[in-house]
Coordinates of C-alpha atoms and ligand atoms in Angstrom, one line a residue:
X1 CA -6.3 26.7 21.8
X2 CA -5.5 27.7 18.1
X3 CA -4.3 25.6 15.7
X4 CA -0.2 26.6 16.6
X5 CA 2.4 27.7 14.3
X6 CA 3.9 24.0 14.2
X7 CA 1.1 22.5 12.8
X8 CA 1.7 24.6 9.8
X9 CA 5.1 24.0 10.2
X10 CA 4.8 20.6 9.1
X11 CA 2.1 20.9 6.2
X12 CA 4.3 23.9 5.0
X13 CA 7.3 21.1 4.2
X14 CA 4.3 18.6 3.0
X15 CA 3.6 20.6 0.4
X16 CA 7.4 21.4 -0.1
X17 CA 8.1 18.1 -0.7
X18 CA 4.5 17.5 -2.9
X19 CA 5.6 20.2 -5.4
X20 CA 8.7 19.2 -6.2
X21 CA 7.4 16.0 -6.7
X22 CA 5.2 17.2 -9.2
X23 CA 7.6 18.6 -11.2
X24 CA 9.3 15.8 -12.6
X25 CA 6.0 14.9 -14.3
X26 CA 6.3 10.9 -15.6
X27 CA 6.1 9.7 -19.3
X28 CA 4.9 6.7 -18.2
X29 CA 1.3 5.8 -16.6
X30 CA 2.2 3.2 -13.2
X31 CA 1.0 0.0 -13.1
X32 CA -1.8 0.0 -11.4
X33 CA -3.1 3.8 -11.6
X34 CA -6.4 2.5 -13.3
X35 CA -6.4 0.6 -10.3
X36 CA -6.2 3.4 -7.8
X37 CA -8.1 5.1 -9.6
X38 CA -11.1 2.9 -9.3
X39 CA -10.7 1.4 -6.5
X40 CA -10.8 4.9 -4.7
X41 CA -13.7 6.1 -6.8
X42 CA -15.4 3.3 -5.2
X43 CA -15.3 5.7 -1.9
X44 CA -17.0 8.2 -3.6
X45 CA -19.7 5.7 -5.4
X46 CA -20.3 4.6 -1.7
X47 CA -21.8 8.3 -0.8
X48 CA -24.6 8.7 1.4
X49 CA -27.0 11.7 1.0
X50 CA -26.0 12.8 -2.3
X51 CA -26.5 11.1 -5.9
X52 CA -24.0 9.3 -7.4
X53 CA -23.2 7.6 -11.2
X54 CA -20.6 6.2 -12.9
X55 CA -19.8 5.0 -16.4
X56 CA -17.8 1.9 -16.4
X57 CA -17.6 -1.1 -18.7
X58 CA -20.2 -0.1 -21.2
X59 CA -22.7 0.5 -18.1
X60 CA -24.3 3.3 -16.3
X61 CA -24.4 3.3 -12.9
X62 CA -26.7 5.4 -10.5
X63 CA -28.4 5.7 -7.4
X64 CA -31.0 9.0 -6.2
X65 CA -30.5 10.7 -3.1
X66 CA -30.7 8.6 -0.4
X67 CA -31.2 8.4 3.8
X68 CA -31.8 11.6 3.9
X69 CA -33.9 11.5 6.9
X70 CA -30.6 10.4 8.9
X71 CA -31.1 10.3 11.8
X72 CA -33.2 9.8 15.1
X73 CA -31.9 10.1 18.7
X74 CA -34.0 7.9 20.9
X75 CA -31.2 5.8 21.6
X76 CA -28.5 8.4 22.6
X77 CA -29.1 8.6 26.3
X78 CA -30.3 5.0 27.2
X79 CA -27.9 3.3 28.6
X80 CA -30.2 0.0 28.3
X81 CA -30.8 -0.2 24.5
X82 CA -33.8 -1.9 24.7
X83 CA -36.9 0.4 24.2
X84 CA -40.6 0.0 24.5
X85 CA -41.4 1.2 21.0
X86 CA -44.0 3.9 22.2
X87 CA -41.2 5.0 24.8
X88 CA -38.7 5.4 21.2
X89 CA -41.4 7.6 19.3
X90 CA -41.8 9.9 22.9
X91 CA -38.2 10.5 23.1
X92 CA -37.6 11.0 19.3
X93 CA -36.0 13.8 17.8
X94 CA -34.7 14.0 14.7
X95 CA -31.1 15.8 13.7
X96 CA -29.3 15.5 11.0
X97 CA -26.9 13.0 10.3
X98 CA -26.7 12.4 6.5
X99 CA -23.9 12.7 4.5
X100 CA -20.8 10.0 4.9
X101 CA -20.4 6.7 3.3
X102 CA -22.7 3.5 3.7
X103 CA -20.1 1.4 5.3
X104 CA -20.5 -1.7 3.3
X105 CA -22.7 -4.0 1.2
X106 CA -25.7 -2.4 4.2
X107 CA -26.5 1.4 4.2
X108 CA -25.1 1.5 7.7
X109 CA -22.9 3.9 9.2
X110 CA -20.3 3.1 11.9
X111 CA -17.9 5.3 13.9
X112 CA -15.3 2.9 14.2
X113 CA -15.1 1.4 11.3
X114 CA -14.8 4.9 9.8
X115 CA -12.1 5.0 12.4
X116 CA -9.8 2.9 10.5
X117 CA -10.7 3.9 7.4
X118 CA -10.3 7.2 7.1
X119 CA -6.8 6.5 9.2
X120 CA -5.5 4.4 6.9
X121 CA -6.7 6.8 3.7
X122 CA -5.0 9.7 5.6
X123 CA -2.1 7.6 5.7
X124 CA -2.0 7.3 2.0
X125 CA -2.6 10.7 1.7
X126 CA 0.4 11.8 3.6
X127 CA 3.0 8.9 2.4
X128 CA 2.1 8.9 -1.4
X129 CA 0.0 12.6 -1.8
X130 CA 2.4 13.6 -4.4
X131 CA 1.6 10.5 -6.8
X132 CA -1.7 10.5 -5.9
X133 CA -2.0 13.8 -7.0
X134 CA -1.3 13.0 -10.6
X135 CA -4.3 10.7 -11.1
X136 CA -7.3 12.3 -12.5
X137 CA -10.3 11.1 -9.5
X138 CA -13.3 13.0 -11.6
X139 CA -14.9 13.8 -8.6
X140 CA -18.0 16.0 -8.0
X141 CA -17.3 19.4 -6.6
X142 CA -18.2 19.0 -3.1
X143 CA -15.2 21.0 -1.5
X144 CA -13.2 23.7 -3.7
X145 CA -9.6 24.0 -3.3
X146 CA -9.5 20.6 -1.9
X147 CA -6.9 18.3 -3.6
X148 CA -9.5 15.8 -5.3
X149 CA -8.3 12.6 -2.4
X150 CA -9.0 14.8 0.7
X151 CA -12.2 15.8 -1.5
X152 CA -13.5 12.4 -1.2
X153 CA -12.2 12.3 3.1
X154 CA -13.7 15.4 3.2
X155 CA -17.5 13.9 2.6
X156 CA -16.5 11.1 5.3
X157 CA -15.7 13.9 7.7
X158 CA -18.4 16.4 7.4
X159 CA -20.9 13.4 8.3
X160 CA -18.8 11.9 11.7
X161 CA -18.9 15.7 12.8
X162 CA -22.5 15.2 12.9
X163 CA -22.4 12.0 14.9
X164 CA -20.7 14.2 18.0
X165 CA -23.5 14.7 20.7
X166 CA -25.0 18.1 20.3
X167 CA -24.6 19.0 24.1
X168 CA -21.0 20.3 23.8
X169 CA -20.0 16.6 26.2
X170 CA -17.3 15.5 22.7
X171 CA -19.3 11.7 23.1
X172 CA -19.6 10.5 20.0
X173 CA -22.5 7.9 18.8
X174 CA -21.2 4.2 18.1
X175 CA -23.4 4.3 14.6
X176 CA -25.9 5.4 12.6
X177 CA -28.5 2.3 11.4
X178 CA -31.6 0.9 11.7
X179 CA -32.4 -1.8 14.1
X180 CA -32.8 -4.5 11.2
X181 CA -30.8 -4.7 7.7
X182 CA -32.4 -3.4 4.9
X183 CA -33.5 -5.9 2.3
X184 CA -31.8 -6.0 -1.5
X185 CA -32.9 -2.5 -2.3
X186 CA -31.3 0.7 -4.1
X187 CA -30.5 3.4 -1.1
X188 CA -32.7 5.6 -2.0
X189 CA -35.6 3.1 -0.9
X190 CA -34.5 2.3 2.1
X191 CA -37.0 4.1 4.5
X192 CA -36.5 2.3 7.3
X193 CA -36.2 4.5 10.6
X194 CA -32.5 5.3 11.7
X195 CA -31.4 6.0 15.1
X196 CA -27.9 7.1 16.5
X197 CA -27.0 4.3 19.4
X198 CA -25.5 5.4 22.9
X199 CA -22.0 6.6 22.6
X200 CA -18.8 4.2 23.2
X201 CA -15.7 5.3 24.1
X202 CA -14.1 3.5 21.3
X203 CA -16.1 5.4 18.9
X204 CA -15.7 8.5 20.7
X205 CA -11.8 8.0 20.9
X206 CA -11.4 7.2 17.2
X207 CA -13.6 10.4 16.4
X208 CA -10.8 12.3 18.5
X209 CA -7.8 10.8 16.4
X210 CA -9.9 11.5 13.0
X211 CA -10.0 15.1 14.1
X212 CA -6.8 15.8 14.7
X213 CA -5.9 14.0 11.6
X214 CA -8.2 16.1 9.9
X215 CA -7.0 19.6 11.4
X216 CA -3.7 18.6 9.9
X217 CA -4.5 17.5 6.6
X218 CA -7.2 19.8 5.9
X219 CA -5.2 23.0 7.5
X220 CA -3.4 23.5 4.0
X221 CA -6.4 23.5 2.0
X222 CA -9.4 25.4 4.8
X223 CA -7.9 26.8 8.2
X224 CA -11.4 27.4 9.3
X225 CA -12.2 23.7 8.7
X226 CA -9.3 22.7 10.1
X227 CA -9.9 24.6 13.1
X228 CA -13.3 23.0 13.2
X229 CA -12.3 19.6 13.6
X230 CA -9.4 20.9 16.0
X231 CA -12.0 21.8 18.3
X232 CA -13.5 18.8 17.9
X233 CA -10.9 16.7 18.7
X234 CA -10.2 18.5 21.9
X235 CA -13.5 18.1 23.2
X236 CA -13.6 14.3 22.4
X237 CA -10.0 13.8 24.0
X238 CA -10.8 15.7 26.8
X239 CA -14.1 14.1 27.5
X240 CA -11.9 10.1 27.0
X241 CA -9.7 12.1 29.7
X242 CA -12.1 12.7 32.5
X243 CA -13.9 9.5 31.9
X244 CA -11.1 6.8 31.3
X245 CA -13.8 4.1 31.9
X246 CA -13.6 1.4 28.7
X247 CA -17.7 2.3 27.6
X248 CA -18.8 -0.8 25.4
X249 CA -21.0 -0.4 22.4
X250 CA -24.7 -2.8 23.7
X251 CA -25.9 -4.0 20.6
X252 CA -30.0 -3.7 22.6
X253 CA -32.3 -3.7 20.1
X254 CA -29.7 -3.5 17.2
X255 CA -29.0 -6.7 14.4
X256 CA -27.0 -4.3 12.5
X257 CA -23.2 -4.7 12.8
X258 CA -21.8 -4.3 16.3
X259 CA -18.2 -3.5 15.5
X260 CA -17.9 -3.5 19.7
X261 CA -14.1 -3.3 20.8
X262 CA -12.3 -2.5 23.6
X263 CA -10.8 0.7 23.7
X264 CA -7.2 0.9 25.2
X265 CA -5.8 1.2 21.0
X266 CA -8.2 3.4 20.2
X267 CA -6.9 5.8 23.1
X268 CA -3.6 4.7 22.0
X269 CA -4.6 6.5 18.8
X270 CA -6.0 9.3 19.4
X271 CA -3.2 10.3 21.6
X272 CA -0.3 9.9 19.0
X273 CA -3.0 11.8 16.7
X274 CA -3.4 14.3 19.5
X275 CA 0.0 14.9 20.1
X276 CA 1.2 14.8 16.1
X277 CA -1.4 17.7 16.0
X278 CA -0.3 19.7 19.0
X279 CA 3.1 19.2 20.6
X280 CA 1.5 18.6 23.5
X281 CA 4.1 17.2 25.7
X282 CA 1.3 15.9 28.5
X283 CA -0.2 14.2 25.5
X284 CA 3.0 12.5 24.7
X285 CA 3.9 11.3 28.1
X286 CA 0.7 9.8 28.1
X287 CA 1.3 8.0 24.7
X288 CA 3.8 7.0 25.3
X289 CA 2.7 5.3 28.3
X290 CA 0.2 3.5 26.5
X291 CA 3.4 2.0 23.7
X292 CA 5.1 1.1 27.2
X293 CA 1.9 -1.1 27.8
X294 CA 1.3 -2.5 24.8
X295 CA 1.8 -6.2 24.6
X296 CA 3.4 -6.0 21.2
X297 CA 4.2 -2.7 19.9
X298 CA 3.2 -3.8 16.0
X299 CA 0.2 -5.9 15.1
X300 CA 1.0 -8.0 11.6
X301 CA -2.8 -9.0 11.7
X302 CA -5.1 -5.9 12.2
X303 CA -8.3 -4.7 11.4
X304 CA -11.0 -2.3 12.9
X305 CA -10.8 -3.9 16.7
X306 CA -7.1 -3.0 16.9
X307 CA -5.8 0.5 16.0
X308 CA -3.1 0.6 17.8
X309 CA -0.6 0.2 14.8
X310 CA -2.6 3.7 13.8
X311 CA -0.7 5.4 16.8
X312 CA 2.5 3.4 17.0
X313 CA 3.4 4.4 13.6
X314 CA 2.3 8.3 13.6
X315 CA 4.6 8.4 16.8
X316 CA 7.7 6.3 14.8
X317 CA 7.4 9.0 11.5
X318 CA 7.0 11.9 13.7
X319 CA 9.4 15.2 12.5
X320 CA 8.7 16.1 16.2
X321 CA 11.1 16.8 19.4
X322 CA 11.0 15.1 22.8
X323 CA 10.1 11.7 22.4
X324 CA 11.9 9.1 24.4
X325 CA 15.1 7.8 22.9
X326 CA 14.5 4.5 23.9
X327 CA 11.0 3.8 23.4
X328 CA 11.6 5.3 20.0
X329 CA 14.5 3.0 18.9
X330 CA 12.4 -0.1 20.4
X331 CA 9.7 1.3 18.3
X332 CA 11.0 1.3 14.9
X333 CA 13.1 -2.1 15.9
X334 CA 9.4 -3.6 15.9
X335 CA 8.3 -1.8 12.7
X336 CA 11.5 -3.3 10.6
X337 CA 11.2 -7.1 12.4
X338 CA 7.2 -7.1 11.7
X339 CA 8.0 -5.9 8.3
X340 CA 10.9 -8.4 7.6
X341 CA 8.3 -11.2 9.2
X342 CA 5.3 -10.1 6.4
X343 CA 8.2 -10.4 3.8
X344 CA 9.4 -13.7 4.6
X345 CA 5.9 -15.7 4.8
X346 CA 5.2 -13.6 1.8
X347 CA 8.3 -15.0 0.2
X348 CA 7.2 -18.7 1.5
X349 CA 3.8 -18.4 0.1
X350 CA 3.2 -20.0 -3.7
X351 CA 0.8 -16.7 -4.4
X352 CA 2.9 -13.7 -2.5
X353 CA 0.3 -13.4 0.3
X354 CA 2.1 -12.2 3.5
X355 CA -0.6 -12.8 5.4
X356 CA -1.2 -16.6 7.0
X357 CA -5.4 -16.6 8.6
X358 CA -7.6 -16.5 7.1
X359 CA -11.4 -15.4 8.2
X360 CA -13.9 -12.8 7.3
X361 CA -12.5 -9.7 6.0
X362 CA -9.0 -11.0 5.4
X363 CA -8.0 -10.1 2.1
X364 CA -8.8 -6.5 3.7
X365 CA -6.3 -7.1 6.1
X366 CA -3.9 -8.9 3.5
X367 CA -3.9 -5.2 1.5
X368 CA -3.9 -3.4 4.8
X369 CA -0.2 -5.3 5.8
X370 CA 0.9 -2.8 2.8
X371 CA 0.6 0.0 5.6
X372 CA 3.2 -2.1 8.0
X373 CA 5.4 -2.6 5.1
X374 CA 5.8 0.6 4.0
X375 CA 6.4 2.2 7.1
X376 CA 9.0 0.0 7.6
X377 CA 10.4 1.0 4.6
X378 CA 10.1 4.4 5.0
X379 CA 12.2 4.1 8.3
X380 CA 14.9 1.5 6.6
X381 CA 14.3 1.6 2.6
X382 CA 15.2 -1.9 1.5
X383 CA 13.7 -2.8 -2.0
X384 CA 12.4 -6.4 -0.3
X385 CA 9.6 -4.1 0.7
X386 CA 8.5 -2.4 -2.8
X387 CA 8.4 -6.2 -4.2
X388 CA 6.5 -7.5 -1.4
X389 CA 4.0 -4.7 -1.7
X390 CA 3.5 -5.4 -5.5
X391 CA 2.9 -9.6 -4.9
X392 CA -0.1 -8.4 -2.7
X393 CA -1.5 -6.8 -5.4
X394 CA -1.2 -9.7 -7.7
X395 CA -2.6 -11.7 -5.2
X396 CA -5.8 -9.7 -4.4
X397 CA -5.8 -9.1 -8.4
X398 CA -5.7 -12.8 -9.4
X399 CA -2.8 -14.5 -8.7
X400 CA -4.6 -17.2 -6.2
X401 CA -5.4 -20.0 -5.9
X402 CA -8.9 -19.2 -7.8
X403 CA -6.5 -17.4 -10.6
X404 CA -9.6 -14.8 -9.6
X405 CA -9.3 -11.2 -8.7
X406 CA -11.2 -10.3 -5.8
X407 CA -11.8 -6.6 -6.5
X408 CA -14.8 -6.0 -8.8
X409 CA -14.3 -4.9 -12.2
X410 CA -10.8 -5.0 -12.2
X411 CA -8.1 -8.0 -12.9
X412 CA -8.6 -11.3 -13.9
X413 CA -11.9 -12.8 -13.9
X414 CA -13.3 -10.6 -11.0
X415 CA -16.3 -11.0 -8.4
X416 CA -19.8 -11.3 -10.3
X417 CA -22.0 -11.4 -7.2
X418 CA -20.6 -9.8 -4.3
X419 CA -22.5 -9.1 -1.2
X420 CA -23.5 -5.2 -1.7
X421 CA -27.2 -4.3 -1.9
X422 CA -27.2 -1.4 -5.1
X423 CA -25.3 -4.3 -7.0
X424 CA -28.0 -6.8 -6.2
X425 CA -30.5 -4.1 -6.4
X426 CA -30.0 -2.3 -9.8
X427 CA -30.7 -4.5 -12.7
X428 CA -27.4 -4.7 -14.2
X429 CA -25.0 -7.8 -14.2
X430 CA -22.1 -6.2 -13.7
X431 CA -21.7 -5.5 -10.1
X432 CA -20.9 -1.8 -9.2
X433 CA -17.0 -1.5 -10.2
X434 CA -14.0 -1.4 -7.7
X435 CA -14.5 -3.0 -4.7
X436 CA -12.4 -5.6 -2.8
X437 CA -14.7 -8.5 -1.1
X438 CA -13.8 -10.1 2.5
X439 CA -12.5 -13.5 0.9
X440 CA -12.7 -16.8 2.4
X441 CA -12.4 -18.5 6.0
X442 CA -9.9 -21.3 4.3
X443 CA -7.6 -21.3 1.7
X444 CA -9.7 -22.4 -0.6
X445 CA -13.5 -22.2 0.3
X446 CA -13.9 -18.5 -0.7
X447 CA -17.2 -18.0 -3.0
X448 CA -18.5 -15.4 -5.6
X449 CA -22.1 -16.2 -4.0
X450 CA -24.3 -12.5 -3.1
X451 CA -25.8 -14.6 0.1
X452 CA -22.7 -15.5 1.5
X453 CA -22.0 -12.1 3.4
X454 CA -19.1 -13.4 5.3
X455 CA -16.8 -14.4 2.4
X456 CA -18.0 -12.1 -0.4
X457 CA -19.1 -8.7 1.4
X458 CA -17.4 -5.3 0.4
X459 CA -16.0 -3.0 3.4
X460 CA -14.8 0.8 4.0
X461 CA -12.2 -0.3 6.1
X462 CA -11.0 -3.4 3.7
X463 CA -11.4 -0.8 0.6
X464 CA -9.4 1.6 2.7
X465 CA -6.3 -1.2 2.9
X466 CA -6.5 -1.9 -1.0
X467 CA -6.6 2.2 -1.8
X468 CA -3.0 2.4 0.4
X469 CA -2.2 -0.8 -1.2
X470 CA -2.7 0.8 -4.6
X471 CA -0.8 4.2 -3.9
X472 CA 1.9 2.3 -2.4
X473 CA 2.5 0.5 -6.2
X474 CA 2.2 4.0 -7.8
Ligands
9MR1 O1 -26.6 -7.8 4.6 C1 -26.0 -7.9 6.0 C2 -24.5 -7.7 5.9 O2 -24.3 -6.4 5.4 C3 -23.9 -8.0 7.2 O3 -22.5 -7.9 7.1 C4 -24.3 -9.3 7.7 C5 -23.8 -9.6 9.1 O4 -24.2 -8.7 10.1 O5 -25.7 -9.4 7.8 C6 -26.3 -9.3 6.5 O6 -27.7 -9.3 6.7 C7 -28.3 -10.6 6.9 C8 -28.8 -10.7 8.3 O7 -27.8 -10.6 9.2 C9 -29.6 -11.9 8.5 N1 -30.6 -12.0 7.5 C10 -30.1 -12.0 6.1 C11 -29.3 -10.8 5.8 C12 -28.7 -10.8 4.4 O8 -29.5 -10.5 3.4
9MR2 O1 -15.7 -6.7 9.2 C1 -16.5 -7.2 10.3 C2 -15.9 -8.5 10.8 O2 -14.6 -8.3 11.3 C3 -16.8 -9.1 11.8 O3 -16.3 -10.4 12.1 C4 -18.2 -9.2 11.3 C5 -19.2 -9.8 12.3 O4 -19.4 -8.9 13.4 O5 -18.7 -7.9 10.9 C6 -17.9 -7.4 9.9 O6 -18.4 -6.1 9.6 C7 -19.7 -6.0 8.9 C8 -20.5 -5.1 9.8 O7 -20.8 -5.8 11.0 C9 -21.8 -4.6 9.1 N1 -21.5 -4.1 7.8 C10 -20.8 -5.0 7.0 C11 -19.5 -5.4 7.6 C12 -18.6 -6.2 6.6 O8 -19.1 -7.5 6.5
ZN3 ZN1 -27.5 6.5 2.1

């Protein structure tokens, strides 16, 4: 199938809507647009396979060229991931994989966690593009005619297209590492052997729903692109279709992350992305099967194991025909009482934080609850919203309990030492600017301590909450 007349449909009022906005050009700078601005430059400083620099705070950063041996296949078709080490050289091939971010403080690179990621910065895209698009990202010119934002997707994407299977099947390898973490070294050391692992049909499902994200977003900008990762996505959806067994990541021989997860949200997902892209009225049915099932329709808590919020609210903001009434009005009913829930613990909480756990990776999932609040917002405007976004932003930017920002280089008194390899690696005191770390497991035991890789790591997918977060104050 071609990418169908609807699609362009809806990108064709997009940029409607985008143009107009840029008319009425503003006097005065937002807030936080500094903010934006480096925290999503921190995407692009995060860049596999290509060199990258900075100037920020009276320093230079830079790192060379790096994994550009990415990667080796020995582990794609063994089921049991534990190999006899003359067995892996035999079955060795190499093919390329480079490109993409590192996913965190370790050069790894992981499907599902780009999952989330690039979901949630495509969500920004689409609900903010027009004040996005007035802040100046200074980013290389890695794809022409591309609004500088998708730019930086763009790099993400061109990478997961290479961690498809070459044999046409649309399975799509859990990650991209080596067996063992790297040590504190700059990227472009890192020489370790890299190996795809065996597919998962997590990984595989959330490849399908970046896709078809990225045919519509991308359409605009490069049909043929967009018709790429069309194609794509199809052969990934189809593949989940005819095999709806739930295929676990086996960690095997791996101590790199494991980001395993069952996959019923990540189908979830890639349907509602499926069916946003297409019309597809099989596709919806089966969606919305998959709402029917869910044991709550909104998650207030989420991160990379649960997408399912990814799906539930692409359905809810659809401009699409023939969903069902219902299920629809149920739907948004959960959006606006999860939202009004995250405002009123916010309201109860000394620092603004909506959020009430606490455990590693939660202050990505405290900027992430932005997502659930605007959305509610965009169904029901009520200004309760706007203000509760804003206290999350003063919260992640200092106003805690450490009177500490947790995003480096920017707010008050930010993280010194965070858990991130170039920033260990490189010489320079300052760590590399722009980056939210995990926080703590308590209220108060969080630390600014390199070592301590569960409380002061950076993420993708935590980055990805605080960029949304950003845009939302815009
Ligand atoms: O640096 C690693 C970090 O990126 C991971 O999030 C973390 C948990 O998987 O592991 C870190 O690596 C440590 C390894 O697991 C154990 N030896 C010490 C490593 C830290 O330097
Ligand atoms: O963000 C992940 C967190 O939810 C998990 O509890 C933790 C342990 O499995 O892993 C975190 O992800 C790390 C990944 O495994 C390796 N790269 C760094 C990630 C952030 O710490
Ligand atoms: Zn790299």
């Amino acid at each position: 199938m071609k990418l169908g007349k609807s699609i362009g449909i809806i990108i064709g009022a997009g940029a409607l809507i985008l143009g107009s906005g840029m008319l009425s050009s503003c006097s005065q700078k937002p807030e936080y647009a500094n903010e934006f601005r480096t925290a999503t430059r921190a995407f692009y400083l995060w860049r596999c396979g290509m060199p990258v620099e900075d100037n920020y705070n009276g320093n230079h950063y830079y790192h060379d060229a790096c994994h550009l041996d990415d990667g080796y296949s020995a582990y794609m078709d063994m089921d049991s991931v534990k190999l006899d080490p003359r067995l892996r050289e035999a079955y060795d091939m190499g093919h390329d994989g480079t490109g993409g971010w590192h996913d965190a403080g370790d050069y790894g690179k992981y499907t599902v966690n780009a999952g989330i990621t690039v979901g949630s910065l495509f969500y920004a895209w689409d609900h903010f593009g027009d004040k996005i698009n007035k802040i100046a990202l200074d980013l290389p010119e890695t794809a022409p005619g591309y609004p500088e934002f998708l730019k930086e997707i763009k790099w993400e994407t061109d990478f997961l297209l290479k961690m498809e299977y070459p044999d046409g099947t649309g399975r799509v390898a859990h990650k991209l590492t080596r067996v063992a973490f790297a040590p504190f070294i700059m990227p472009e050391e890192d020489d370790g052997k890299r190996y795809y692992t065996v597919w998962s049909s997590a990984a595989t499902a959330d490849y399908a729903a970046m896709m078809a994200m990225s045919a519509r977003y991308f359409a605009p900008y490069d049909k043929p692109y967009a018709q790429k990762c069309y194609d794509a996505a199809n052969r990934s959806y189809n593949f989940l279709l005819a095999h709806p067994e739930d295929k676990r990541h086996i960690q095997g021989d791996f101590e790199t992350g494991a980001y395993g997860t069952s996959d019923p949200d990540d189908r979830l997902w890639a349907a509602a992305e499926m069916w946003e892209t297409t019309g597809n009225d099989r596709i919806l049915k089966n969606l919305e099967e998959r709402i029917r099932n869910e044991r709550d329709i909104v998650d207030n808590d989420w991160d990379w194991g649960n997408v399912a919020n990814l799906g539930v609210y692409t359905y809810a903001l659809s401009q699409r025909e023939g969903r069902d009434p219902e299920l629809l009005a149920k739907v948004k009913e959960a959006i606006i009482a999860d939202a009004d829930s995250l405002v009123a613990r916010a309201a109860r909480d000394e620092y603004g934080r909506a959020m009430q756990r606490f455990y590693w990776g939660c202050n990505g999932t405290a900027a992430r609850q932005a997502i659930n609040i605007h959305v509610a917002d965009m169904i029901s405007p009520n200004p309760a919203y706007k203000e509760t976004i804003k206290g999350i932003a003063k919260y992640l930017l200092g106003n805690n309990v450490y009177g500490r920002s947790f995003v480096t280089g920017l707010g008050v008194n930010p993280p010194m030492h965070p858990h991130d390899r170039r920033s260990g690696a490189d010489g320079i005191d300052d760590p590399w600017p722009g980056y939210l770390v995990g926080g703590g497991h308590s209220a108060t035991d969080w630390v600014d301590d390199q070592e301590d890789y569960s409380r002061n790591e950076i993420a993708i997918n935590w980055q990805a909450g605080l960029v949304y977060l950003l845009a939302a104050t815009l």
